[in-house]
């Protein structure tokens, strides 16, 4: 009986509809039809799965594979308007910053206690300008100066953490209370950028800064000095690696004394002839008529104001913070960039397994590089 009905097991066979078909085979037929429907639905669903689903059904077996996860999203790129127009600033600026000097001319590094930017500008004027004018021809007009910048609270580094300390000062200025110096160092260690707190790559710094702000590495060989004061006036902070000498001033040690500084503002020495222009555009100091102040302007720089400043600049100094002192200093921007562009070797004392040295060397990752920071 079973043998005579063996063909009834074929899917779609109509013989089981015969009214004399035994009940047993009707039950089998029903089960087979249920299975066939299940099989059809399952096949369609599996074949509909992109890059996965059912495979190898030729031998009567089937397997399921989970579709691979989508690729990770790339890190967000800076979208700030001023970051996007940086290249335009470079094109507008005047003579590119290069240094043919074999050594930096001696300059005075001035440090001041924590105070607001106007007090800082006043003391800078009397230290730099009055010091130069003493003993000179009194009939010569005194230069006029423009001062602006952020008032940044100093942070002392722990060990070789100068880069993290400088970055943390920016985080504190922008009220990023969820960050601490230790947390930033831990993030750097997790990313494999540092062991003890050292940072020998501007690109490492750029990535770490994106934890709380927009950041961008810029090659100083392609910049001129005017771009720096324009960025600082628009609210940027700028991280600059350089060789640190005694009193932390810039020097030329070929990278053996590499250190990080944070630029927070500018002190610009201008020709005396532009004083009427400054009186019309900026705030004159109450005690020193040749000193002018302005606030950080995050929106834009008026083209006419920019043109007049560029045409009358004699020298640019920058207000700086670094992790070995809580006090701000003021350095020649030209000398700082000359130091930045001589970072070609890691000191033999530091070039060992206790530090993370980038595979490309600091000549490609640190020399001539700065990192622009902008709050989100």
mmCIF file of C-alpha atoms in Angstrom:
data_model
loop_
_atom_site.group_PDB
_atom_site.id
_atom_site.type_symbol
_atom_site.label_atom_id
_atom_site.label_comp_id
_atom_site.label_asym_id
_atom_site.label_seq_id
_atom_site.Cartn_x
_atom_site.Cartn_y
_atom_site.Cartn_z
ATOM 1 C CA UNK A 1 0.000 0.000 0.000
ATOM 2 C CA UNK A 2 2.746 2.431 0.907
ATOM 3 C CA UNK A 3 4.729 1.428 -2.155
ATOM 4 C CA UNK A 4 1.808 2.099 -4.503
ATOM 5 C CA UNK A 5 1.475 5.572 -3.079
ATOM 6 C CA UNK A 6 5.206 6.460 -3.017
ATOM 7 C CA UNK A 7 4.698 9.001 -5.818
ATOM 8 C CA UNK A 8 2.266 10.811 -3.605
ATOM 9 C CA UNK A 9 5.167 12.195 -1.617
ATOM 10 C CA UNK A 10 6.205 14.397 -4.549
ATOM 11 C CA UNK A 11 5.242 18.027 -3.957
ATOM 12 C CA UNK A 12 2.340 19.161 -6.086
ATOM 13 C CA UNK A 13 1.159 15.616 -6.932
ATOM 14 C CA UNK A 14 -2.619 15.586 -7.248
ATOM 15 C CA UNK A 15 -3.195 11.886 -6.543
ATOM 16 C CA UNK A 16 -3.766 12.497 -2.864
ATOM 17 C CA UNK A 17 -6.984 14.296 -3.737
ATOM 18 C CA UNK A 18 -8.575 10.988 -4.736
ATOM 19 C CA UNK A 19 -11.537 10.389 -2.448
ATOM 20 C CA UNK A 20 -10.343 6.857 -1.736
ATOM 21 C CA UNK A 21 -6.943 8.012 -0.509
ATOM 22 C CA UNK A 22 -6.321 6.709 3.011
ATOM 23 C CA UNK A 23 -6.430 9.288 5.862
ATOM 24 C CA UNK A 24 -2.766 8.633 6.687
ATOM 25 C CA UNK A 25 -1.596 9.931 3.315
ATOM 26 C CA UNK A 26 -3.927 12.916 3.512
ATOM 27 C CA UNK A 27 -2.162 13.901 6.732
ATOM 28 C CA UNK A 28 1.242 13.434 5.106
ATOM 29 C CA UNK A 29 0.135 15.466 2.099
ATOM 30 C CA UNK A 30 -1.017 18.311 4.338
ATOM 31 C CA UNK A 31 2.274 18.343 6.220
ATOM 32 C CA UNK A 32 4.232 18.322 2.971
ATOM 33 C CA UNK A 33 2.231 21.251 1.627
ATOM 34 C CA UNK A 34 2.832 23.202 4.818
ATOM 35 C CA UNK A 35 6.541 22.459 4.529
ATOM 36 C CA UNK A 36 6.551 23.422 0.837
ATOM 37 C CA UNK A 37 4.927 26.771 1.619
ATOM 38 C CA UNK A 38 7.368 27.340 4.452
ATOM 39 C CA UNK A 39 10.258 26.479 2.134
ATOM 40 C CA UNK A 40 9.074 28.905 -0.573
ATOM 41 C CA UNK A 41 8.655 31.771 1.876
ATOM 42 C CA UNK A 42 11.993 31.067 3.529
ATOM 43 C CA UNK A 43 13.800 30.938 0.193
ATOM 44 C CA UNK A 44 12.367 34.281 -0.929
ATOM 45 C CA UNK A 45 13.269 35.954 2.346
ATOM 46 C CA UNK A 46 16.799 34.583 2.369
ATOM 47 C CA UNK A 47 17.469 35.542 -1.229
ATOM 48 C CA UNK A 48 16.219 39.043 -0.445
ATOM 49 C CA UNK A 49 18.938 39.574 2.179
ATOM 50 C CA UNK A 50 21.737 41.645 0.595
ATOM 51 C CA UNK A 51 25.266 40.266 0.937
ATOM 52 C CA UNK A 52 24.055 37.366 3.015
ATOM 53 C CA UNK A 53 21.130 35.029 3.616
ATOM 54 C CA UNK A 54 20.867 31.492 2.254
ATOM 55 C CA UNK A 55 23.722 29.900 0.326
ATOM 56 C CA UNK A 56 24.669 26.472 -1.081
ATOM 57 C CA UNK A 57 21.177 25.025 -1.544
ATOM 58 C CA UNK A 58 22.209 22.712 -4.418
ATOM 59 C CA UNK A 59 22.926 19.807 -2.093
ATOM 60 C CA UNK A 60 19.711 20.193 -0.136
ATOM 61 C CA UNK A 61 21.408 22.044 2.678
ATOM 62 C CA UNK A 62 21.242 25.730 3.385
ATOM 63 C CA UNK A 63 23.219 28.050 5.590
ATOM 64 C CA UNK A 64 22.612 31.515 6.943
ATOM 65 C CA UNK A 65 25.152 34.298 7.161
ATOM 66 C CA UNK A 66 24.682 37.554 9.007
ATOM 67 C CA UNK A 67 25.182 40.584 6.757
ATOM 68 C CA UNK A 68 28.395 42.421 7.650
ATOM 69 C CA UNK A 69 27.965 45.622 9.652
ATOM 70 C CA UNK A 70 28.192 48.876 7.729
ATOM 71 C CA UNK A 71 31.628 50.508 7.693
ATOM 72 C CA UNK A 72 32.266 52.993 10.501
ATOM 73 C CA UNK A 73 31.475 56.586 9.772
ATOM 74 C CA UNK A 74 34.530 58.793 9.224
ATOM 75 C CA UNK A 75 35.264 61.316 11.972
ATOM 76 C CA UNK A 76 33.396 64.574 11.544
ATOM 77 C CA UNK A 77 35.322 67.177 9.631
ATOM 78 C CA UNK A 78 35.511 70.763 10.784
ATOM 79 C CA UNK A 79 32.550 72.658 9.433
ATOM 80 C CA UNK A 80 33.254 75.999 11.001
ATOM 81 C CA UNK A 81 33.120 78.788 8.461
ATOM 82 C CA UNK A 82 36.425 80.273 9.518
ATOM 83 C CA UNK A 83 38.222 76.954 9.177
ATOM 84 C CA UNK A 84 36.927 76.647 5.646
ATOM 85 C CA UNK A 85 38.205 80.067 4.676
ATOM 86 C CA UNK A 86 41.675 79.545 6.100
ATOM 87 C CA UNK A 87 43.112 78.980 2.650
ATOM 88 C CA UNK A 88 41.625 82.299 1.554
ATOM 89 C CA UNK A 89 43.368 84.032 4.421
ATOM 90 C CA UNK A 90 46.635 82.473 3.311
ATOM 91 C CA UNK A 91 46.150 83.758 -0.218
ATOM 92 C CA UNK A 92 45.321 87.261 1.008
ATOM 93 C CA UNK A 93 48.288 87.521 3.355
ATOM 94 C CA UNK A 94 51.495 89.231 2.470
ATOM 95 C CA UNK A 95 55.052 87.854 2.447
ATOM 96 C CA UNK A 96 55.344 84.173 3.471
ATOM 97 C CA UNK A 97 57.087 83.579 6.779
ATOM 98 C CA UNK A 98 60.552 82.173 6.212
ATOM 99 C CA UNK A 99 63.718 82.543 8.212
ATOM 100 C CA UNK A 100 67.198 82.555 6.749
ATOM 101 C CA UNK A 101 68.867 83.294 10.063
ATOM 102 C CA UNK A 102 71.144 80.619 11.444
ATOM 103 C CA UNK A 103 70.277 81.686 14.976
ATOM 104 C CA UNK A 104 67.528 83.658 16.608
ATOM 105 C CA UNK A 105 68.432 87.155 17.646
ATOM 106 C CA UNK A 106 68.221 87.645 21.409
ATOM 107 C CA UNK A 107 64.789 88.792 22.491
ATOM 108 C CA UNK A 108 63.286 89.485 25.857
ATOM 109 C CA UNK A 109 60.703 87.004 27.054
ATOM 110 C CA UNK A 110 58.159 88.803 29.181
ATOM 111 C CA UNK A 111 55.937 86.981 31.655
ATOM 112 C CA UNK A 112 53.064 88.432 33.618
ATOM 113 C CA UNK A 113 50.800 87.154 36.376
ATOM 114 C CA UNK A 114 47.280 86.060 35.510
ATOM 115 C CA UNK A 115 45.232 89.096 34.486
ATOM 116 C CA UNK A 116 42.829 90.376 31.872
ATOM 117 C CA UNK A 117 43.955 91.065 28.328
ATOM 118 C CA UNK A 118 43.969 94.863 28.729
ATOM 119 C CA UNK A 119 46.272 94.771 31.730
ATOM 120 C CA UNK A 120 48.442 92.333 29.827
ATOM 121 C CA UNK A 121 48.642 94.707 26.862
ATOM 122 C CA UNK A 122 49.525 97.650 29.096
ATOM 123 C CA UNK A 123 52.404 95.809 30.753
ATOM 124 C CA UNK A 124 53.595 94.438 27.432
ATOM 125 C CA UNK A 125 53.698 97.954 26.006
ATOM 126 C CA UNK A 126 55.778 99.321 28.853
ATOM 127 C CA UNK A 127 58.152 96.370 28.827
ATOM 128 C CA UNK A 128 58.705 96.136 25.075
ATOM 129 C CA UNK A 129 58.194 99.672 23.791
ATOM 130 C CA UNK A 130 59.412 101.771 26.705
ATOM 131 C CA UNK A 131 62.438 99.529 27.047
ATOM 132 C CA UNK A 132 63.358 100.086 23.424
ATOM 133 C CA UNK A 133 62.688 103.819 23.487
ATOM 134 C CA UNK A 134 64.772 104.563 26.584
ATOM 135 C CA UNK A 135 67.979 106.225 25.514
ATOM 136 C CA UNK A 136 66.816 106.681 21.926
ATOM 137 C CA UNK A 137 66.117 109.931 20.143
ATOM 138 C CA UNK A 138 63.158 111.440 21.981
ATOM 139 C CA UNK A 139 62.177 113.390 18.899
ATOM 140 C CA UNK A 140 61.263 110.174 17.100
ATOM 141 C CA UNK A 141 57.549 109.333 17.354
ATOM 142 C CA UNK A 142 56.752 106.378 19.523
ATOM 143 C CA UNK A 143 55.241 103.351 17.772
ATOM 144 C CA UNK A 144 51.601 102.606 18.346
ATOM 145 C CA UNK A 145 50.425 99.150 19.325
ATOM 146 C CA UNK A 146 47.268 97.056 19.181
ATOM 147 C CA UNK A 147 46.656 94.369 21.800
ATOM 148 C CA UNK A 148 43.990 91.663 21.989
ATOM 149 C CA UNK A 149 43.577 88.147 23.275
ATOM 150 C CA UNK A 150 41.955 85.698 25.648
ATOM 151 C CA UNK A 151 42.657 85.639 29.356
ATOM 152 C CA UNK A 152 43.675 81.997 29.888
ATOM 153 C CA UNK A 153 44.297 80.328 33.228
ATOM 154 C CA UNK A 154 47.651 78.538 33.353
ATOM 155 C CA UNK A 155 47.917 74.768 33.900
ATOM 156 C CA UNK A 156 51.139 73.113 35.029
ATOM 157 C CA UNK A 157 52.122 69.895 33.288
ATOM 158 C CA UNK A 158 52.955 66.660 35.091
ATOM 159 C CA UNK A 159 56.090 65.184 33.580
ATOM 160 C CA UNK A 160 56.357 65.395 29.766
ATOM 161 C CA UNK A 161 52.719 66.452 29.326
ATOM 162 C CA UNK A 162 53.333 69.860 27.763
ATOM 163 C CA UNK A 163 51.062 69.187 24.779
ATOM 164 C CA UNK A 164 48.209 67.900 26.919
ATOM 165 C CA UNK A 165 48.595 70.809 29.364
ATOM 166 C CA UNK A 166 48.404 73.327 26.514
ATOM 167 C CA UNK A 167 45.355 71.568 25.068
ATOM 168 C CA UNK A 168 43.677 71.439 28.474
ATOM 169 C CA UNK A 169 44.078 75.212 28.868
ATOM 170 C CA UNK A 170 41.941 75.606 25.767
ATOM 171 C CA UNK A 171 39.353 73.184 27.128
ATOM 172 C CA UNK A 172 39.112 75.183 30.345
ATOM 173 C CA UNK A 173 38.779 78.469 28.485
ATOM 174 C CA UNK A 174 35.812 77.060 26.561
ATOM 175 C CA UNK A 175 34.227 75.652 29.749
ATOM 176 C CA UNK A 176 34.629 71.985 28.823
ATOM 177 C CA UNK A 177 34.171 70.878 32.408
ATOM 178 C CA UNK A 178 33.856 67.197 31.480
ATOM 179 C CA UNK A 179 37.552 67.130 30.557
ATOM 180 C CA UNK A 180 40.544 67.036 32.852
ATOM 181 C CA UNK A 181 44.262 66.857 32.181
ATOM 182 C CA UNK A 182 44.368 63.231 33.322
ATOM 183 C CA UNK A 183 41.410 62.313 31.137
ATOM 184 C CA UNK A 184 43.026 63.821 28.051
ATOM 185 C CA UNK A 185 46.230 61.891 28.762
ATOM 186 C CA UNK A 186 44.229 58.675 29.194
ATOM 187 C CA UNK A 187 42.511 59.239 25.848
ATOM 188 C CA UNK A 188 45.908 59.738 24.240
ATOM 189 C CA UNK A 189 47.203 56.519 25.784
ATOM 190 C CA UNK A 190 44.150 54.565 24.618
ATOM 191 C CA UNK A 191 44.702 55.831 21.074
ATOM 192 C CA UNK A 192 48.355 54.820 21.204
ATOM 193 C CA UNK A 193 49.588 58.402 20.824
ATOM 194 C CA UNK A 194 51.543 58.630 24.058
ATOM 195 C CA UNK A 195 53.057 56.629 26.903
ATOM 196 C CA UNK A 196 54.046 59.229 29.478
ATOM 197 C CA UNK A 197 52.225 62.258 28.099
ATOM 198 C CA UNK A 198 54.576 63.135 25.243
ATOM 199 C CA UNK A 199 53.097 64.222 21.899
ATOM 200 C CA UNK A 200 55.520 64.201 18.973
ATOM 201 C CA UNK A 201 52.905 64.579 16.234
ATOM 202 C CA UNK A 202 50.726 67.543 15.324
ATOM 203 C CA UNK A 203 48.287 65.064 13.788
ATOM 204 C CA UNK A 204 47.973 63.240 17.115
ATOM 205 C CA UNK A 205 47.201 66.607 18.696
ATOM 206 C CA UNK A 206 44.654 67.445 16.006
ATOM 207 C CA UNK A 207 42.763 64.199 16.635
ATOM 208 C CA UNK A 208 42.815 64.607 20.417
ATOM 209 C CA UNK A 209 41.537 68.178 20.170
ATOM 210 C CA UNK A 210 38.489 66.974 18.250
ATOM 211 C CA UNK A 211 37.244 65.460 21.490
ATOM 212 C CA UNK A 212 35.887 68.914 22.361
ATOM 213 C CA UNK A 213 36.528 71.411 19.533
ATOM 214 C CA UNK A 214 37.231 71.845 15.848
ATOM 215 C CA UNK A 215 40.897 71.422 14.982
ATOM 216 C CA UNK A 216 43.094 71.589 11.919
ATOM 217 C CA UNK A 217 46.810 71.060 11.256
ATOM 218 C CA UNK A 218 48.368 73.815 9.165
ATOM 219 C CA UNK A 219 51.841 73.965 7.628
ATOM 220 C CA UNK A 220 53.578 77.184 8.681
ATOM 221 C CA UNK A 221 55.768 77.153 5.564
ATOM 222 C CA UNK A 222 52.607 78.016 3.624
ATOM 223 C CA UNK A 223 51.500 80.770 5.979
ATOM 224 C CA UNK A 224 52.521 84.316 6.646
ATOM 225 C CA UNK A 225 52.485 86.154 9.915
ATOM 226 C CA UNK A 226 49.314 88.074 9.107
ATOM 227 C CA UNK A 227 47.245 84.882 9.050
ATOM 228 C CA UNK A 228 48.151 84.203 12.687
ATOM 229 C CA UNK A 229 46.919 87.485 14.109
ATOM 230 C CA UNK A 230 43.784 87.296 11.959
ATOM 231 C CA UNK A 231 42.950 83.843 13.312
ATOM 232 C CA UNK A 232 43.613 84.913 16.897
ATOM 233 C CA UNK A 233 41.448 88.007 16.440
ATOM 234 C CA UNK A 234 38.614 85.773 15.211
ATOM 235 C CA UNK A 235 38.691 83.659 18.358
ATOM 236 C CA UNK A 236 41.038 80.811 17.503
ATOM 237 C CA UNK A 237 43.581 79.337 19.848
ATOM 238 C CA UNK A 238 46.748 78.020 18.218
ATOM 239 C CA UNK A 239 48.963 75.183 19.464
ATOM 240 C CA UNK A 240 52.581 75.591 18.380
ATOM 241 C CA UNK A 241 55.405 73.078 18.944
ATOM 242 C CA UNK A 242 58.832 74.699 19.275
ATOM 243 C CA UNK A 243 62.244 74.294 20.909
ATOM 244 C CA UNK A 244 62.183 75.654 24.447
ATOM 245 C CA UNK A 245 65.269 77.400 25.833
ATOM 246 C CA UNK A 246 65.891 78.804 29.297
ATOM 247 C CA UNK A 247 62.941 80.809 30.505
ATOM 248 C CA UNK A 248 60.923 78.769 27.959
ATOM 249 C CA UNK A 249 61.596 81.201 25.095
ATOM 250 C CA UNK A 250 61.988 79.892 21.514
ATOM 251 C CA UNK A 251 65.399 78.633 20.453
ATOM 252 C CA UNK A 252 66.976 76.484 17.748
ATOM 253 C CA UNK A 253 67.918 73.041 19.077
ATOM 254 C CA UNK A 254 66.863 70.960 16.041
ATOM 255 C CA UNK A 255 63.964 69.518 18.036
ATOM 256 C CA UNK A 256 65.982 68.270 21.008
ATOM 257 C CA UNK A 257 64.038 70.588 23.340
ATOM 258 C CA UNK A 258 60.630 70.190 21.689
ATOM 259 C CA UNK A 259 57.831 71.743 23.721
ATOM 260 C CA UNK A 260 54.216 72.860 23.131
ATOM 261 C CA UNK A 261 52.833 76.378 23.572
ATOM 262 C CA UNK A 262 49.337 77.825 23.269
ATOM 263 C CA UNK A 263 48.899 81.153 21.489
ATOM 264 C CA UNK A 264 46.087 83.186 23.035
ATOM 265 C CA UNK A 265 46.438 86.662 21.550
ATOM 266 C CA UNK A 266 48.617 89.242 19.797
ATOM 267 C CA UNK A 267 50.535 92.418 20.498
ATOM 268 C CA UNK A 268 51.057 94.204 17.163
ATOM 269 C CA UNK A 269 53.554 97.049 16.748
ATOM 270 C CA UNK A 270 52.438 99.498 14.044
ATOM 271 C CA UNK A 271 53.763 102.609 12.373
ATOM 272 C CA UNK A 272 53.025 105.815 14.229
ATOM 273 C CA UNK A 273 51.366 107.255 11.136
ATOM 274 C CA UNK A 274 48.359 104.959 11.520
ATOM 275 C CA UNK A 275 47.442 106.329 14.962
ATOM 276 C CA UNK A 276 44.435 108.338 13.676
ATOM 277 C CA UNK A 277 43.086 105.184 12.071
ATOM 278 C CA UNK A 278 43.466 103.258 15.334
ATOM 279 C CA UNK A 279 41.722 106.031 17.249
ATOM 280 C CA UNK A 280 38.703 105.691 14.979
ATOM 281 C CA UNK A 281 38.502 101.895 15.079
ATOM 282 C CA UNK A 282 39.782 100.669 18.451
ATOM 283 C CA UNK A 283 39.683 101.418 22.156
ATOM 284 C CA UNK A 284 42.486 103.706 23.307
ATOM 285 C CA UNK A 285 44.200 102.802 26.570
ATOM 286 C CA UNK A 286 43.294 105.130 29.440
ATOM 287 C CA UNK A 287 46.894 105.564 30.599
ATOM 288 C CA UNK A 288 48.961 105.051 27.458
ATOM 289 C CA UNK A 289 47.707 107.011 24.417
ATOM 290 C CA UNK A 290 49.823 104.983 21.973
ATOM 291 C CA UNK A 291 48.284 101.672 23.033
ATOM 292 C CA UNK A 292 44.963 100.397 21.692
ATOM 293 C CA UNK A 293 42.821 97.408 22.621
ATOM 294 C CA UNK A 294 40.154 95.387 20.868
ATOM 295 C CA UNK A 295 37.967 92.444 21.751
ATOM 296 C CA UNK A 296 37.939 89.083 20.026
ATOM 297 C CA UNK A 297 35.601 89.332 17.014
ATOM 298 C CA UNK A 298 34.354 85.879 16.079
ATOM 299 C CA UNK A 299 32.322 87.022 13.088
ATOM 300 C CA UNK A 300 34.657 88.721 10.677
ATOM 301 C CA UNK A 301 37.424 91.245 10.153
ATOM 302 C CA UNK A 302 36.374 94.342 8.293
ATOM 303 C CA UNK A 303 38.315 94.354 4.991
ATOM 304 C CA UNK A 304 39.273 98.014 5.323
ATOM 305 C CA UNK A 305 40.513 97.509 8.877
ATOM 306 C CA UNK A 306 42.523 94.498 7.800
ATOM 307 C CA UNK A 307 44.092 96.377 4.901
ATOM 308 C CA UNK A 308 45.183 99.266 7.116
ATOM 309 C CA UNK A 309 46.672 96.954 9.720
ATOM 310 C CA UNK A 310 48.567 94.846 7.180
ATOM 311 C CA UNK A 311 50.035 97.929 5.518
ATOM 312 C CA UNK A 312 51.291 99.385 8.807
ATOM 313 C CA UNK A 313 52.578 96.389 10.777
ATOM 314 C CA UNK A 314 56.185 96.603 11.907
ATOM 315 C CA UNK A 315 56.383 93.609 14.228
ATOM 316 C CA UNK A 316 54.083 90.964 15.698
ATOM 317 C CA UNK A 317 54.339 89.452 19.157
ATOM 318 C CA UNK A 318 52.094 86.717 20.534
ATOM 319 C CA UNK A 319 50.769 86.067 24.008
ATOM 320 C CA UNK A 320 51.624 82.496 24.937
ATOM 321 C CA UNK A 321 50.910 79.914 27.606
ATOM 322 C CA UNK A 322 52.888 76.730 28.219
ATOM 323 C CA UNK A 323 52.840 73.988 30.804
ATOM 324 C CA UNK A 324 55.928 74.921 32.814
ATOM 325 C CA UNK A 325 54.570 78.223 34.080
ATOM 326 C CA UNK A 326 51.176 79.563 35.058
ATOM 327 C CA UNK A 327 52.067 82.995 33.719
ATOM 328 C CA UNK A 328 51.574 84.195 30.153
ATOM 329 C CA UNK A 329 54.541 85.335 28.117
ATOM 330 C CA UNK A 330 55.011 87.439 25.003
ATOM 331 C CA UNK A 331 57.355 86.296 22.236
ATOM 332 C CA UNK A 332 58.279 87.421 18.765
ATOM 333 C CA UNK A 333 56.055 85.509 16.364
ATOM 334 C CA UNK A 334 58.822 85.385 13.766
ATOM 335 C CA UNK A 335 61.232 83.796 16.222
ATOM 336 C CA UNK A 336 58.606 81.336 17.424
ATOM 337 C CA UNK A 337 57.938 80.166 13.877
ATOM 338 C CA UNK A 338 61.657 79.885 13.138
ATOM 339 C CA UNK A 339 61.902 77.564 16.132
ATOM 340 C CA UNK A 340 58.836 75.642 14.963
ATOM 341 C CA UNK A 341 60.448 75.055 11.581
ATOM 342 C CA UNK A 342 63.652 73.569 13.010
ATOM 343 C CA UNK A 343 62.064 70.529 14.704
ATOM 344 C CA UNK A 344 63.792 67.786 12.730
ATOM 345 C CA UNK A 345 65.167 65.382 15.359
ATOM 346 C CA UNK A 346 64.069 63.822 18.616
ATOM 347 C CA UNK A 347 66.640 64.160 21.365
ATOM 348 C CA UNK A 348 68.602 60.887 21.816
ATOM 349 C CA UNK A 349 67.543 60.989 25.458
ATOM 350 C CA UNK A 350 63.886 60.856 24.407
ATOM 351 C CA UNK A 351 64.186 58.582 21.369
ATOM 352 C CA UNK A 352 63.567 55.265 23.103
ATOM 353 C CA UNK A 353 60.834 52.785 23.896
ATOM 354 C CA UNK A 354 59.458 54.917 26.742
ATOM 355 C CA UNK A 355 58.077 57.445 24.234
ATOM 356 C CA UNK A 356 55.799 57.169 21.218
ATOM 357 C CA UNK A 357 57.736 58.483 18.227
ATOM 358 C CA UNK A 358 55.653 58.702 15.015
ATOM 359 C CA UNK A 359 56.864 56.302 12.288
ATOM 360 C CA UNK A 360 57.387 59.188 9.862
ATOM 361 C CA UNK A 361 59.555 61.054 12.358
ATOM 362 C CA UNK A 362 58.963 64.501 13.819
ATOM 363 C CA UNK A 363 60.369 66.163 10.698
ATOM 364 C CA UNK A 364 57.151 65.137 8.917
ATOM 365 C CA UNK A 365 54.722 65.210 11.847
ATOM 366 C CA UNK A 366 55.877 68.137 14.009
ATOM 367 C CA UNK A 367 58.288 70.371 12.097
ATOM 368 C CA UNK A 368 56.564 73.394 10.587
ATOM 369 C CA UNK A 369 53.146 72.327 11.885
ATOM 370 C CA UNK A 370 50.659 74.177 14.071
ATOM 371 C CA UNK A 371 47.152 73.194 15.196
ATOM 372 C CA UNK A 372 44.270 75.656 14.974
ATOM 373 C CA UNK A 373 41.526 75.254 17.584
ATOM 374 C CA UNK A 374 37.999 76.620 17.425
ATOM 375 C CA UNK A 375 35.091 75.917 19.808
ATOM 376 C CA UNK A 376 32.175 73.893 18.451
#
